[in-house]
Every structure is written in C-alpha cells, then in structure tokens.
Tab-separated table of C-alpha atoms in Angstrom:
chain	number	residue	atom	x	y	z
A	1	MET	CA	-307.889	-148.766	39.813
A	2	ASN	CA	-308.005	-149.079	43.584
A	3	TRP	CA	-311.739	-148.774	43.379
A	4	LEU	CA	-311.933	-151.691	40.949
A	5	LEU	CA	-309.828	-153.934	43.195
A	6	ASN	CA	-312.070	-153.204	46.165
A	7	ASN	CA	-315.386	-153.383	44.350
A	8	TYR	CA	-315.136	-155.895	41.533
A	9	GLU	CA	-317.300	-158.309	43.502
A	10	SER	CA	-320.330	-156.052	43.055
A	11	ILE	CA	-319.989	-156.023	39.267
A	12	PRO	CA	-321.779	-159.336	38.499
A	13	PHE	CA	-324.804	-158.263	40.551
A	14	TYR	CA	-325.291	-154.953	38.727
A	15	LEU	CA	-324.418	-156.518	35.370
A	16	PHE	CA	-327.059	-159.246	35.739
A	17	THR	CA	-329.642	-156.826	37.132
A	18	HIS	CA	-328.995	-154.610	34.121
A	19	LEU	CA	-329.293	-157.548	31.743
A	20	ARG	CA	-332.521	-158.705	33.390
A	21	LEU	CA	-334.003	-155.196	33.175
A	22	SER	CA	-332.996	-154.890	29.497
A	23	ILE	CA	-334.237	-158.190	28.101
A	24	LEU	CA	-337.938	-157.868	28.968
A	25	PRO	CA	-338.509	-154.493	27.233
A	26	ILE	CA	-336.535	-155.632	24.172
A	27	ALA	CA	-338.490	-158.885	23.834
A	28	ILE	CA	-341.954	-157.480	24.608
A	29	GLY	CA	-341.286	-154.413	22.478
A	30	PHE	CA	-340.363	-156.609	19.520
A	31	VAL	CA	-343.447	-158.822	19.830
A	32	LEU	CA	-345.832	-155.852	20.248
A	33	ALA	CA	-344.241	-153.908	17.400
A	34	LEU	CA	-344.679	-156.669	14.795
A	35	PRO	CA	-348.482	-156.381	14.400
A	36	LEU	CA	-348.303	-152.581	14.738
A	37	GLY	CA	-345.632	-152.406	12.048
A	38	TRP	CA	-347.645	-154.691	9.782
A	39	LEU	CA	-350.746	-152.501	10.228
A	40	ALA	CA	-348.662	-149.404	9.540
A	41	TRP	CA	-347.318	-150.984	6.375
A	42	ARG	CA	-350.646	-152.380	5.161
A	43	PHE	CA	-353.110	-149.486	5.498
A	44	GLN	CA	-352.569	-145.830	4.636
A	45	VAL	CA	-354.773	-144.576	7.501
A	46	THR	CA	-353.112	-146.602	10.246
A	47	ARG	CA	-349.698	-145.836	8.741
A	48	GLY	CA	-349.951	-142.070	9.283
A	49	LEU	CA	-351.607	-142.480	12.662
A	50	LEU	CA	-349.244	-145.111	14.060
A	51	LEU	CA	-346.004	-143.634	12.769
A	52	THR	CA	-346.920	-140.170	14.099
A	53	LEU	CA	-347.828	-141.667	17.472
A	54	VAL	CA	-344.630	-143.698	17.844
A	55	GLY	CA	-342.613	-140.682	16.704
A	56	LEU	CA	-344.162	-138.569	19.452
A	57	LEU	CA	-343.651	-141.310	22.069
A	58	TYR	CA	-339.972	-141.547	21.254
A	59	THR	CA	-339.636	-137.773	21.651
A	60	ILE	CA	-340.493	-137.979	25.368
A	61	PRO	CA	-337.340	-137.648	27.515
A	62	SER	CA	-336.782	-140.827	29.531
A	63	LEU	CA	-336.678	-139.197	32.969
A	64	ALA	CA	-339.978	-137.455	32.263
A	65	LEU	CA	-341.585	-140.750	31.274
A	66	PHE	CA	-340.253	-142.448	34.418
A	67	ALA	CA	-341.880	-139.668	36.469
A	68	LEU	CA	-345.099	-139.615	34.454
A	69	LEU	CA	-346.001	-143.317	34.496
A	70	PRO	CA	-346.274	-144.153	38.237
A	71	PRO	CA	-349.181	-141.765	38.981
A	72	LEU	CA	-350.906	-142.755	35.730
A	73	LEU	CA	-350.591	-146.501	36.382
A	74	GLY	CA	-350.808	-146.369	40.159
A	75	LEU	CA	-347.297	-147.751	40.623
A	76	PRO	CA	-344.803	-146.729	43.297
A	77	TYR	CA	-341.896	-144.649	41.931
A	78	LEU	CA	-339.303	-147.157	43.068
A	79	SER	CA	-340.895	-150.124	41.299
A	80	GLU	CA	-339.035	-151.862	38.496
A	81	ALA	CA	-342.328	-152.228	36.635
A	82	ASN	CA	-342.352	-148.464	36.086
A	83	VAL	CA	-338.971	-148.497	34.312
A	84	GLU	CA	-339.808	-151.706	32.444
A	85	ILE	CA	-343.048	-150.272	31.057
A	86	ALA	CA	-341.364	-147.011	30.055
A	87	LEU	CA	-338.564	-148.876	28.256
A	88	THR	CA	-341.106	-151.137	26.547
A	89	ILE	CA	-342.890	-148.031	25.250
A	90	TYR	CA	-339.602	-146.774	23.751
A	91	ALA	CA	-338.849	-150.211	22.300
A	92	VAL	CA	-342.278	-150.414	20.641
A	93	ALA	CA	-341.918	-146.849	19.350
A	94	LEU	CA	-338.567	-147.599	17.698
A	95	MET	CA	-339.413	-151.096	16.524
A	96	ALA	CA	-342.832	-150.370	14.976
A	97	ARG	CA	-341.208	-148.057	12.425
A	98	SER	CA	-338.555	-150.662	11.609
A	99	ALA	CA	-341.229	-153.348	11.294
A	100	ALA	CA	-343.216	-151.169	8.863
A	101	ASP	CA	-340.025	-150.702	6.797
A	102	ALA	CA	-339.316	-154.429	7.043
A	103	PHE	CA	-342.709	-155.497	5.668
A	104	GLY	CA	-342.307	-152.849	2.980
A	105	SER	CA	-338.998	-154.450	1.988
A	106	VAL	CA	-340.700	-157.700	0.959
A	107	ASP	CA	-340.783	-157.988	-2.826
A	108	PRO	CA	-344.399	-157.422	-3.938
A	109	GLY	CA	-343.871	-160.063	-6.650
A	110	VAL	CA	-343.129	-162.704	-4.038
A	111	ARG	CA	-346.173	-161.645	-2.059
A	112	GLN	CA	-348.390	-161.885	-5.141
A	113	SER	CA	-346.943	-165.292	-5.977
A	114	ALA	CA	-347.893	-166.488	-2.506
A	115	VAL	CA	-351.436	-165.191	-3.002
A	116	ALA	CA	-351.587	-166.839	-6.424
A	117	MET	CA	-350.466	-170.139	-4.918
A	118	GLY	CA	-353.429	-169.998	-2.574
A	119	TYR	CA	-351.769	-168.879	0.676
A	120	GLY	CA	-354.278	-167.404	3.103
A	121	THR	CA	-353.510	-164.065	4.773
A	122	TRP	CA	-352.197	-165.530	8.019
A	123	ARG	CA	-350.144	-168.250	6.394
A	124	ARG	CA	-348.721	-165.716	3.921
A	125	ILE	CA	-347.694	-163.374	6.734
A	126	TRP	CA	-346.229	-166.177	8.821
A	127	GLU	CA	-344.462	-168.223	6.151
A	128	VAL	CA	-343.598	-165.656	3.475
A	129	GLU	CA	-343.620	-162.071	4.682
A	130	LEU	CA	-342.126	-162.545	8.138
A	131	PRO	CA	-339.060	-164.541	7.021
A	132	LEU	CA	-338.406	-162.191	4.107
A	133	ALA	CA	-338.777	-159.145	6.356
A	134	GLY	CA	-336.313	-160.791	8.769
A	135	PRO	CA	-333.090	-158.975	7.868
A	136	VAL	CA	-334.643	-155.489	8.190
A	137	LEU	CA	-336.438	-156.568	11.377
A	138	LEU	CA	-333.119	-157.714	12.791
A	139	ALA	CA	-331.484	-154.375	11.949
A	140	GLY	CA	-334.290	-152.597	13.816
A	141	LEU	CA	-334.097	-154.963	16.780
A	142	ARG	CA	-330.364	-154.330	17.112
A	143	VAL	CA	-330.975	-150.578	17.393
A	144	VAL	CA	-333.716	-151.198	19.963
A	145	ALA	CA	-331.495	-153.537	22.013
A	146	VAL	CA	-328.525	-151.194	22.124
A	147	SER	CA	-330.546	-148.107	23.036
A	148	THR	CA	-332.560	-150.003	25.665
A	149	VAL	CA	-329.371	-151.117	27.413
A	150	ALA	CA	-328.189	-147.495	27.467
A	151	LEU	CA	-331.549	-146.185	28.728
A	152	VAL	CA	-331.791	-148.639	31.642
A	153	THR	CA	-329.088	-146.597	33.398
A	154	VAL	CA	-331.391	-143.568	33.740
A	155	GLY	CA	-333.615	-145.712	35.977
A	156	VAL	CA	-331.153	-145.212	38.814
A	157	LEU	CA	-332.539	-141.656	39.178
A	158	VAL	CA	-335.912	-143.095	40.185
A	159	GLY	CA	-334.259	-145.683	42.412
A	160	VAL	CA	-334.105	-148.686	40.061
A	161	GLN	CA	-330.616	-150.182	40.353
A	162	SER	CA	-328.537	-151.169	37.340
A	163	LEU	CA	-325.036	-150.407	36.069
A	164	GLY	CA	-326.272	-146.810	36.369
A	165	PHE	CA	-325.559	-147.191	40.093
A	166	TYR	CA	-321.854	-146.758	39.293
A	167	PHE	CA	-322.633	-143.413	37.611
A	168	THR	CA	-324.373	-141.858	40.598
A	169	ASP	CA	-322.218	-143.546	43.239
A	170	GLY	CA	-318.969	-142.646	41.473
A	171	SER	CA	-320.154	-139.099	40.925
A	172	GLN	CA	-321.096	-138.609	44.572
A	173	ARG	CA	-317.858	-140.151	45.876
A	174	GLN	CA	-315.772	-138.298	43.280
A	175	ILE	CA	-314.303	-141.493	41.817
A	176	PRO	CA	-314.129	-140.938	38.027
A	177	PHE	CA	-312.885	-144.488	37.532
A	178	GLU	CA	-316.078	-145.893	39.010
A	179	VAL	CA	-318.199	-143.850	36.577
A	180	PHE	CA	-315.883	-144.905	33.752
A	181	THR	CA	-316.288	-148.568	34.715
A	182	GLY	CA	-320.052	-148.149	34.621
A	183	VAL	CA	-319.956	-146.554	31.159
A	184	VAL	CA	-317.631	-149.230	29.759
A	185	LEU	CA	-319.645	-152.109	31.256
A	186	THR	CA	-322.887	-150.649	29.862
A	187	MET	CA	-321.366	-150.365	26.395
A	188	LEU	CA	-319.883	-153.869	26.592
A	189	LEU	CA	-323.260	-155.279	27.624
A	190	ALA	CA	-324.891	-153.498	24.669
A	191	LEU	CA	-322.182	-154.850	22.369
A	192	ALA	CA	-322.621	-158.400	23.706
A	193	ILE	CA	-326.405	-158.361	23.215
A	194	ASP	CA	-325.911	-156.884	19.744
A	195	GLY	CA	-323.469	-159.667	18.893
A	196	LEU	CA	-325.863	-162.323	20.177
A	197	LEU	CA	-328.641	-160.898	18.011
A	198	VAL	CA	-326.379	-161.045	14.942
A	199	LEU	CA	-325.541	-164.689	15.690
A	200	LEU	CA	-329.211	-165.467	16.286
A	201	GLY	CA	-330.021	-163.841	12.957
A	202	ARG	CA	-327.431	-165.972	11.164
A	203	ALA	CA	-328.806	-169.118	12.740
A	204	LEU	CA	-332.440	-168.296	11.937
A	205	MET	CA	-331.883	-166.695	8.537
A	206	PRO	CA	-329.039	-168.502	6.804
A	207	TRP	CA	-330.254	-167.144	3.453
A	208	ALA	CA	-329.590	-163.547	4.492
A	209	ARG	CA	-325.799	-163.817	4.484
A	210	PRO	CA	-323.884	-161.286	2.415
A	211	SER	CA	-324.185	-162.199	-1.264
A	212	LYS	CA	-320.407	-162.397	-1.704
A	213	ARG	CA	-320.412	-165.772	-0.028
A	214	ARG	CA	-322.982	-167.210	-2.370
A	215	PRO	CA	-321.373	-168.193	-5.655
A	216	MET	CA	-324.786	-168.877	-7.212
A	217	ASN	CA	-325.640	-165.210	-6.998
A	218	ARG	CA	-322.519	-164.253	-8.887
A	219	TRP	CA	-323.416	-166.786	-11.555
A	220	ILE	CA	-326.937	-165.517	-11.942
A	221	ARG	CA	-325.709	-161.941	-12.240
A	222	ALA	CA	-323.070	-163.083	-14.689
A	223	LEU	CA	-325.720	-164.777	-16.830
A	224	GLY	CA	-327.602	-161.511	-16.914
A	225	THR	CA	-324.604	-159.495	-18.064
A	226	GLY	CA	-323.229	-162.164	-20.394
A	227	LYS	CA	-319.928	-162.404	-18.519
A	228	VAL	CA	-320.157	-166.047	-17.522
A	229	ALA	CA	-316.579	-166.806	-18.456
A	230	GLU	CA	-315.275	-164.223	-15.989
A	231	ALA	CA	-317.531	-165.510	-13.229
A	232	VAL	CA	-316.337	-169.066	-13.671
A	233	ARG	CA	-312.785	-167.921	-13.326
B	1	MET	CA	-358.794	-137.220	40.394
B	2	ASP	CA	-356.940	-135.535	43.195
B	3	LEU	CA	-353.594	-135.629	41.456
B	4	ILE	CA	-354.721	-133.649	38.429
B	5	GLY	CA	-355.954	-130.738	40.532
B	6	ALA	CA	-352.785	-130.740	42.638
B	7	THR	CA	-350.629	-130.954	39.505
B	8	LEU	CA	-352.404	-128.039	37.875
B	9	ALA	CA	-351.988	-126.036	41.079
B	10	TRP	CA	-348.281	-126.852	41.152
B	11	ILE	CA	-347.826	-125.883	37.493
B	12	ALA	CA	-349.667	-122.606	38.145
B	13	GLY	CA	-347.340	-121.871	41.058
B	14	PHE	CA	-344.289	-122.840	39.020
B	15	VAL	CA	-345.289	-120.493	36.207
B	16	GLY	CA	-346.510	-117.758	38.554
B	17	SER	CA	-343.329	-117.582	40.618
B	18	GLY	CA	-341.289	-117.141	37.437
B	19	GLU	CA	-339.281	-120.278	38.147
B	20	LEU	CA	-340.519	-121.815	34.887
B	21	TRP	CA	-338.846	-119.101	32.801
B	22	GLN	CA	-335.585	-119.356	34.728
B	23	ARG	CA	-335.463	-123.167	34.355
B	24	LEU	CA	-336.604	-123.012	30.733
B	25	GLY	CA	-333.887	-120.421	30.032
B	26	GLU	CA	-331.223	-122.695	31.540
B	27	HIS	CA	-332.569	-125.689	29.659
B	28	LEU	CA	-332.672	-123.968	26.279
B	29	THR	CA	-329.271	-122.317	26.754
B	30	TYR	CA	-327.652	-125.691	27.317
B	31	THR	CA	-329.589	-127.312	24.486
B	32	PHE	CA	-329.076	-124.747	21.739
B	33	GLY	CA	-325.571	-123.830	22.906
B	34	SER	CA	-324.332	-127.396	22.599
B	35	VAL	CA	-326.229	-128.102	19.364
B	36	LEU	CA	-324.652	-124.985	17.804
B	37	ILE	CA	-321.146	-126.079	18.852
B	38	ALA	CA	-321.890	-129.562	17.503
B	39	LEU	CA	-323.030	-128.025	14.192
B	40	VAL	CA	-319.746	-126.148	13.828
B	41	ILE	CA	-317.830	-129.392	14.396
B	42	ALA	CA	-319.996	-131.927	12.577
B	43	VAL	CA	-321.256	-130.146	9.449
B	44	PRO	CA	-317.830	-129.477	7.843
B	45	ILE	CA	-316.711	-133.049	8.576
B	46	GLY	CA	-320.013	-134.457	7.319
B	47	TYR	CA	-319.814	-132.402	4.118
B	48	LEU	CA	-316.233	-133.501	3.579
B	49	ILE	CA	-317.216	-137.168	3.948
B	50	GLY	CA	-320.299	-136.712	1.791
B	51	HIS	CA	-318.504	-134.788	-0.942
B	52	THR	CA	-315.410	-136.975	-1.209
B	53	GLY	CA	-317.104	-140.252	-0.267
B	54	LYS	CA	-314.117	-141.048	1.933
B	55	GLY	CA	-314.381	-141.998	5.587
B	56	ARG	CA	-317.973	-143.167	5.313
B	57	GLU	CA	-317.314	-146.342	7.283
B	58	LEU	CA	-315.837	-144.218	10.060
B	59	ALA	CA	-318.963	-142.047	10.228
B	60	VAL	CA	-321.235	-145.095	10.259
B	61	GLY	CA	-319.121	-146.615	13.040
B	62	ILE	CA	-319.224	-143.447	15.146
B	63	THR	CA	-322.989	-143.172	14.796
B	64	GLY	CA	-323.455	-146.824	15.743
B	65	ALA	CA	-321.146	-146.647	18.744
B	66	ALA	CA	-322.796	-143.440	19.954
B	67	ARG	CA	-326.094	-145.277	20.276
B	68	ALA	CA	-324.573	-147.599	22.861
B	69	LEU	CA	-323.126	-144.689	24.860
B	70	PRO	CA	-325.206	-144.046	27.990
B	71	SER	CA	-325.706	-140.266	27.936
B	72	PHE	CA	-326.200	-139.941	31.687
B	73	GLY	CA	-322.965	-141.859	32.367
B	74	LEU	CA	-321.011	-139.786	29.853
B	75	MET	CA	-322.170	-136.556	31.498
B	76	LEU	CA	-321.282	-137.743	35.009
B	77	LEU	CA	-317.948	-139.147	33.809
B	78	LEU	CA	-316.823	-135.855	32.276
B	79	VAL	CA	-318.036	-133.884	35.293
B	80	SER	CA	-316.257	-136.147	37.779
B	81	LEU	CA	-313.069	-135.953	35.692
B	82	VAL	CA	-312.797	-132.162	35.597
B	83	GLY	CA	-313.960	-131.461	39.128
B	84	VAL	CA	-316.691	-129.328	40.591
B	85	VAL	CA	-315.608	-125.881	39.377
B	86	GLN	CA	-315.602	-126.667	35.666
B	87	ARG	CA	-318.916	-128.522	35.838
B	88	PRO	CA	-320.801	-126.486	33.200
B	89	ILE	CA	-317.961	-126.893	30.691
B	90	ALA	CA	-317.884	-130.651	31.253
B	91	ALA	CA	-321.647	-130.804	30.825
B	92	TYR	CA	-321.419	-128.819	27.573
B	93	ALA	CA	-318.711	-131.197	26.342
B	94	ALA	CA	-320.958	-134.182	27.080
B	95	PHE	CA	-323.942	-132.629	25.277
B	96	VAL	CA	-321.776	-131.778	22.262
B	97	ILE	CA	-320.424	-135.350	22.113
B	98	LEU	CA	-324.013	-136.601	22.170
B	99	ALA	CA	-325.160	-134.183	19.451
B	100	VAL	CA	-322.285	-134.660	16.978
B	101	PRO	CA	-323.078	-138.180	15.625
B	102	SER	CA	-326.666	-137.399	14.550
B	103	ILE	CA	-325.646	-134.132	12.864
B	104	LEU	CA	-322.654	-135.817	11.197
B	105	ALA	CA	-324.896	-138.574	9.857
B	106	GLY	CA	-327.448	-136.015	8.663
B	107	ALA	CA	-324.807	-133.904	6.911
B	108	TYR	CA	-323.084	-136.691	5.003
B	109	SER	CA	-326.141	-138.799	4.233
B	110	GLY	CA	-327.854	-135.676	2.888
B	111	ILE	CA	-325.114	-135.329	0.316
B	112	GLN	CA	-324.824	-139.062	-0.354
B	113	ALA	CA	-328.545	-139.302	-1.111
B	114	ILE	CA	-328.281	-136.826	-4.002
B	115	ASP	CA	-328.579	-138.364	-7.457
B	116	LYS	CA	-325.027	-138.661	-8.796
B	117	THR	CA	-326.112	-137.405	-12.233
B	118	THR	CA	-327.147	-134.091	-10.643
B	119	VAL	CA	-323.661	-133.619	-9.216
B	120	ASP	CA	-322.042	-134.734	-12.471
B	121	ALA	CA	-324.222	-132.279	-14.379
B	122	ALA	CA	-323.042	-129.469	-12.109
B	123	ARG	CA	-319.450	-130.520	-12.736
B	124	ALA	CA	-320.075	-130.748	-16.483
B	125	ILE	CA	-321.354	-127.177	-16.744
B	126	GLY	CA	-318.093	-126.023	-15.187
B	127	MET	CA	-318.840	-125.545	-11.490
B	128	THR	CA	-315.854	-125.729	-9.187
B	129	GLU	CA	-315.914	-128.248	-6.324
B	130	TRP	CA	-316.760	-125.440	-3.863
B	131	GLN	CA	-319.625	-124.269	-6.044
B	132	ILE	CA	-320.904	-127.841	-6.283
B	133	LEU	CA	-320.799	-128.129	-2.500
B	134	TRP	CA	-322.519	-124.816	-1.722
B	135	LYS	CA	-324.884	-124.440	-4.655
B	136	VAL	CA	-325.884	-128.065	-5.295
B	137	GLU	CA	-325.015	-130.451	-2.500
B	138	ALA	CA	-325.654	-128.252	0.543
B	139	PRO	CA	-329.174	-127.124	-0.504
B	140	LEU	CA	-330.223	-130.581	-1.728
B	141	GLY	CA	-328.866	-132.239	1.406
B	142	LEU	CA	-330.470	-129.719	3.769
B	143	ARG	CA	-333.576	-131.813	4.387
B	144	LEU	CA	-331.612	-134.745	5.835
B	145	LEU	CA	-329.261	-132.391	7.693
B	146	VAL	CA	-332.268	-130.820	9.425
B	147	GLY	CA	-333.430	-134.355	10.283
B	148	GLY	CA	-330.060	-134.976	11.925
B	149	ILE	CA	-330.225	-131.680	13.838
B	150	ARG	CA	-333.714	-132.654	15.003
B	151	SER	CA	-332.505	-135.971	16.450
B	152	ALA	CA	-329.529	-134.238	18.052
B	153	THR	CA	-331.664	-131.505	19.629
B	154	LEU	CA	-334.202	-133.954	21.043
B	155	GLN	CA	-331.477	-136.116	22.485
B	156	VAL	CA	-329.753	-133.139	24.094
B	157	VAL	CA	-333.055	-131.814	25.497
B	158	ALA	CA	-333.599	-135.202	27.153
B	159	THR	CA	-330.063	-135.334	28.530
B	160	VAL	CA	-330.156	-131.734	29.840
B	161	THR	CA	-333.100	-132.908	31.966
B	162	LEU	CA	-330.591	-135.156	33.765
B	163	ALA	CA	-328.172	-132.229	34.323
B	164	ALA	CA	-330.110	-131.239	37.442
B	165	TYR	CA	-328.474	-134.235	39.115
B	166	ILE	CA	-325.169	-132.333	39.072
B	167	ASN	CA	-326.842	-129.067	40.152
B	168	LEU	CA	-326.885	-127.415	36.768
B	169	GLY	CA	-330.570	-126.528	36.896
B	170	GLY	CA	-332.823	-126.857	33.889
B	171	LEU	CA	-336.334	-128.254	33.833
B	172	GLY	CA	-335.119	-131.515	35.352
B	173	TYR	CA	-334.489	-129.707	38.654
B	174	PRO	CA	-338.059	-129.650	40.017
B	175	LEU	CA	-338.517	-133.202	38.714
B	176	LEU	CA	-335.480	-134.703	40.442
B	177	GLN	CA	-336.223	-132.699	43.575
B	178	ALA	CA	-339.748	-134.122	43.752
B	179	ILE	CA	-338.987	-137.834	43.488
B	180	PRO	CA	-337.173	-138.408	46.812
B	181	LEU	CA	-339.583	-136.010	48.555
B	182	ARG	CA	-342.527	-137.993	47.134
B	183	ARG	CA	-344.205	-134.851	45.854
B	184	ASP	CA	-346.216	-136.645	43.200
B	185	GLU	CA	-347.890	-133.525	41.845
B	186	GLN	CA	-344.533	-131.794	41.374
B	187	ALA	CA	-342.911	-134.792	39.633
B	188	PHE	CA	-345.986	-135.209	37.435
B	189	GLY	CA	-346.218	-131.503	36.591
B	190	ALA	CA	-342.515	-131.141	35.866
B	191	ALA	CA	-342.581	-134.254	33.676
B	192	ILE	CA	-345.473	-132.767	31.685
B	193	ILE	CA	-343.579	-129.495	31.191
B	194	VAL	CA	-340.460	-131.352	29.965
B	195	ILE	CA	-342.573	-133.445	27.579
B	196	VAL	CA	-344.372	-130.373	26.223
B	197	LEU	CA	-341.007	-128.698	25.573
B	198	ALA	CA	-339.714	-131.754	23.690
B	199	LEU	CA	-342.913	-132.036	21.635
B	200	LEU	CA	-342.832	-128.310	20.773
B	201	LEU	CA	-339.232	-128.559	19.579
B	202	ASP	CA	-340.117	-131.661	17.569
B	203	ALA	CA	-343.056	-129.813	16.018
B	204	ALA	CA	-340.835	-126.810	15.196
B	205	PHE	CA	-338.409	-129.052	13.319
B	206	GLY	CA	-341.328	-130.760	11.600
B	207	LEU	CA	-342.477	-127.331	10.404
B	208	ILE	CA	-338.999	-126.462	9.149
B	209	GLY	CA	-338.983	-129.766	7.278
B	210	VAL	CA	-342.308	-128.998	5.592
B	211	LEU	CA	-341.057	-125.544	4.577
B	212	LEU	CA	-337.860	-127.023	3.146
B	213	ASP	CA	-339.881	-129.579	1.170
B	214	ARG	CA	-341.761	-126.690	-0.444
B	215	LEU	CA	-338.656	-124.627	-1.168
B	216	ILE	CA	-336.108	-127.192	-2.311
B	217	PRO	CA	-336.385	-129.725	-5.131
B	218	THR	CA	-335.567	-133.237	-3.956
B	219	GLY	CA	-332.578	-133.973	-6.209
B	220	ALA	CA	-332.762	-137.574	-5.078
B	221	ALA	CA	-332.746	-140.451	-7.528
B	222	PRO	CA	-336.227	-141.242	-8.904
B	223	ARG	CA	-337.963	-144.104	-7.148
B	224	ARG	CA	-337.976	-147.437	-8.823
B	225	PRO	CA	-341.442	-148.027	-10.226
B	226	ARG	CA	-341.466	-151.678	-9.174
B	227	ARG	CA	-341.767	-150.985	-5.492
B	228	PRO	CA	-344.747	-148.883	-4.522
B	229	ARG	CA	-343.261	-147.822	-1.203
B	230	ALA	CA	-339.619	-146.913	-1.290
B	231	VAL	CA	-337.780	-148.489	1.616
B	232	PRO	CA	-335.356	-146.065	3.256
B	233	THR	CA	-331.737	-146.893	2.621
B	234	ARG	CA	-329.660	-148.091	5.528
B	235	ARG	CA	-328.099	-144.663	5.776
B	236	ALA	CA	-331.394	-142.791	5.775
B	237	ARG	CA	-332.740	-145.129	8.455
B	238	MET	CA	-329.689	-144.476	10.541
B	239	VAL	CA	-330.427	-140.744	10.529
B	240	GLU	CA	-334.078	-141.291	11.322
B	241	ALA	CA	-333.487	-143.709	14.175
B	242	PRO	CA	-332.781	-141.557	17.200
B	243	THR	CA	-330.146	-142.464	19.734
B	244	ALA	CA	-330.985	-143.276	23.319
B	245	SER	CA	-331.617	-140.366	25.605
C-alpha cells in the first residue's frame, strides 16, 4: 500500500500509454480482418488457405514475434511500431476467423432476397450482410480487444512501456503490490474497453438486443405455436 | 542478407553446444508438467459441469475473465509473492492457472455439444450415470477436449518463453539475453526456434484431432439443412478462440 501512496501519480501515464498502444492494433486489425473474413467465408479455396494461415500466426508466441519483426522490417527493437505491428497481426489473426463466422451467420434467405431485389454485390455487403453480421463481429471484436490489452504488457520485455512496466519494476524491486496493481489495472482497462464496445454495439445495432425485451418476437412465436392467449397475458 | 547467415551460424552453435536440448528440456518440462496438472484439475470439474449442466455460467465467466488476465503479470505476481526460493513452484502455479480455463471449457463444451437424444438413449438402455459419462460422453466429447488442451498447451508454451525473465531458463533465455545486448542474430534465431516449437506442437495436436475424427463418431446433433455452413455455437467458438499469451 505504501508503494501505491508514493507512486499513484505515475499511474495515469502508464494507463494512457497502454490505452494508446492497444487501440491502434484493435482498430486496424478489425478493418483488415473484415475483407479477409468475407473472402474466407465466400470462397472454399481462400477459406482453407486464410484460416490455416491465421491459425498459424496466432500460434506464434508474442515474445518471439516481437523479436522476429524488427530485423525483418528493419525496425529498431525499442520502437513502438514493432509491438504495434505484432499486435495487429494477432488482432487480424483472431478477427478474420470471427468475421468469417459472422458472414456465415447471415441468413442465406435474406441474402437471396437482397439479390432478388436488385442489390449489387457491394451494396449487398455494405447494407445487408455487414449489419446482419454485426452481433457476431462484435463478439469477435470483444475477444480481440481484451486479449490485445493483455498482450501489450509483454512489450515491456522489448523496452516498450505500458502497464507492463509495473510487472518488471515490481518484480525487480520485490514489491508484490506493485505487480498486483499492474495486473489489476490491465484487467480493468480490458474490462472498460469491453464495456465500451458493448455500449457501442447497442448504439449501432439496436435490433440485436436480447429477444426477451421485444414483445413482438414473443407474439410471432406465439402465433406459430397457437398459444396467443398465453402470450397476451 | 548478412543477418540470415549470422542467424544460421548462431543456430548451428546453439544446437552444436547442446544448449538447445537443455533449454528445450526445460521448456517442455514446464509446459507438459503444468498442462498435466491442469488436466487433473480441470477435466473432472468440466465433466461434472457438462454432465449435470450446472455451473455453466461460472465456467463461461472464468474462461472470459482468464482472457483478460495478463499471463506475464500473473507469473511475476506469484513469483514476487512467494519469494526467490520457491520460484519454480510459483511459475508452475501461474502456468496451471493459465491452462485450466481452456481445458475446462473444452471438457464441458465437449459434453454439452453431444446430441441429447444420444445421452437419453444411453440412459434408456439402462446405463448408469457413470457408464454414460465414461462410455458415451467422454469419448464423444474428446474432440473438443483435445481442442481445449491444444489452446492450453500453446498458451503455456508462449508464457514459458517469458519465464527466462525470472531466471527459470527455457527457450526464452537466449532470446531475452540477446535483446539488451543487441545480438540481432541471436534474438532472431531464438525467436525462430520458439516459433518452430509452437508450430510443431500445434501440428501434433492437429494430427491427434484428425486421428480422433477417424476413430470416433461425432454424436453431435445433425446440421440444419437450411444453413449450408454451420456457424459454431458460442460455446464452441469460446474453445476455439485462444487466450492471450
């Protein structure tokens, strides 16, 4: 506790650095994964190829990727770009699979209706498939966000500061409470970003709320089962 | 390129001096040791949840929370709590904590994914609950359990790489040693060796999965004909999606 009283002033700096380092890979990973996921969903050939590739990419241990990228890309080890690119690779790897699942979750009947109504490919993807794939995309993005926030901490081993600083500093100075603070703050940051994504999802996709809250759904089901009287009650 | 030659030379030296086998031995001992302990803890609990259907929310919650847990921080926290002498035990505890959620999810989702009529049929022909568990649910759920063990193993392999930071050796040792010394060829070579190990383990589990597919009938509910590509259930996705490492 003494440590916290003496060091709380450093917390905002590491918290915001951590947040800054997390947001870019999450956002870029999401945008890059959408077309990849669509390709994986649409064509058998690309599906096998892409899903195998992203599976292999995600298998790579983070520290190894942090050490592998700088010589390949000509970056210095201490650069943030190194960690950002590595985390983006993980984000794309995780998200592409979710995106393929998400496009697969769109009802083929709805898709065919859009085609029948004369929607072109791009307009169909943009106005029909993407919104309907939204809930599954959001689920995938939440996983990506939470694991990215956790992975940022490993960057401290290649000299990129984040809340991971409290892990190494606390470990070297033998202050368990400092390490504990780092772990808790990392998890709280992940939780906060996760919560924001849920709120964002509710704002953008009001139709995707749980069906309990939509009385119309209950009515339609009731019509199907012939139990309208019970539903009205 | 200069780096490639230097890296190959470093790898040759690393293998030639026998250090590779020592570090690989340390790495695999930690990995398989902690995954085995996690199996002993997680499989019975997962089977209990899967068989009774109780406590599912708890398991889902644990798996979700585990994803947010920074593995490196957990390892350093446990090590700094117990002190220097007990370091290996603390590290093992951290690896086990990291491995349990994936295996738990694999164990219970494997059983949950079985078609309920299959289980009811087993009950109807007079099998006891134990027989149902061992002769029906455990074999049919094995495929997803192996998937869970695969995620757990890969996550632990990645985290053991970080154990060199607290002087516990493993293949992360030459890697972490190289970065502050700016020995690019050593960092590059060690990273390649770690990646090859992870890919080999992944491939081994892939092979086990293929074998299981041949040996065991699926027992899962038939796919709905309306949708050409079955979308994984939320639970199955949860097992597939690996946690951060």
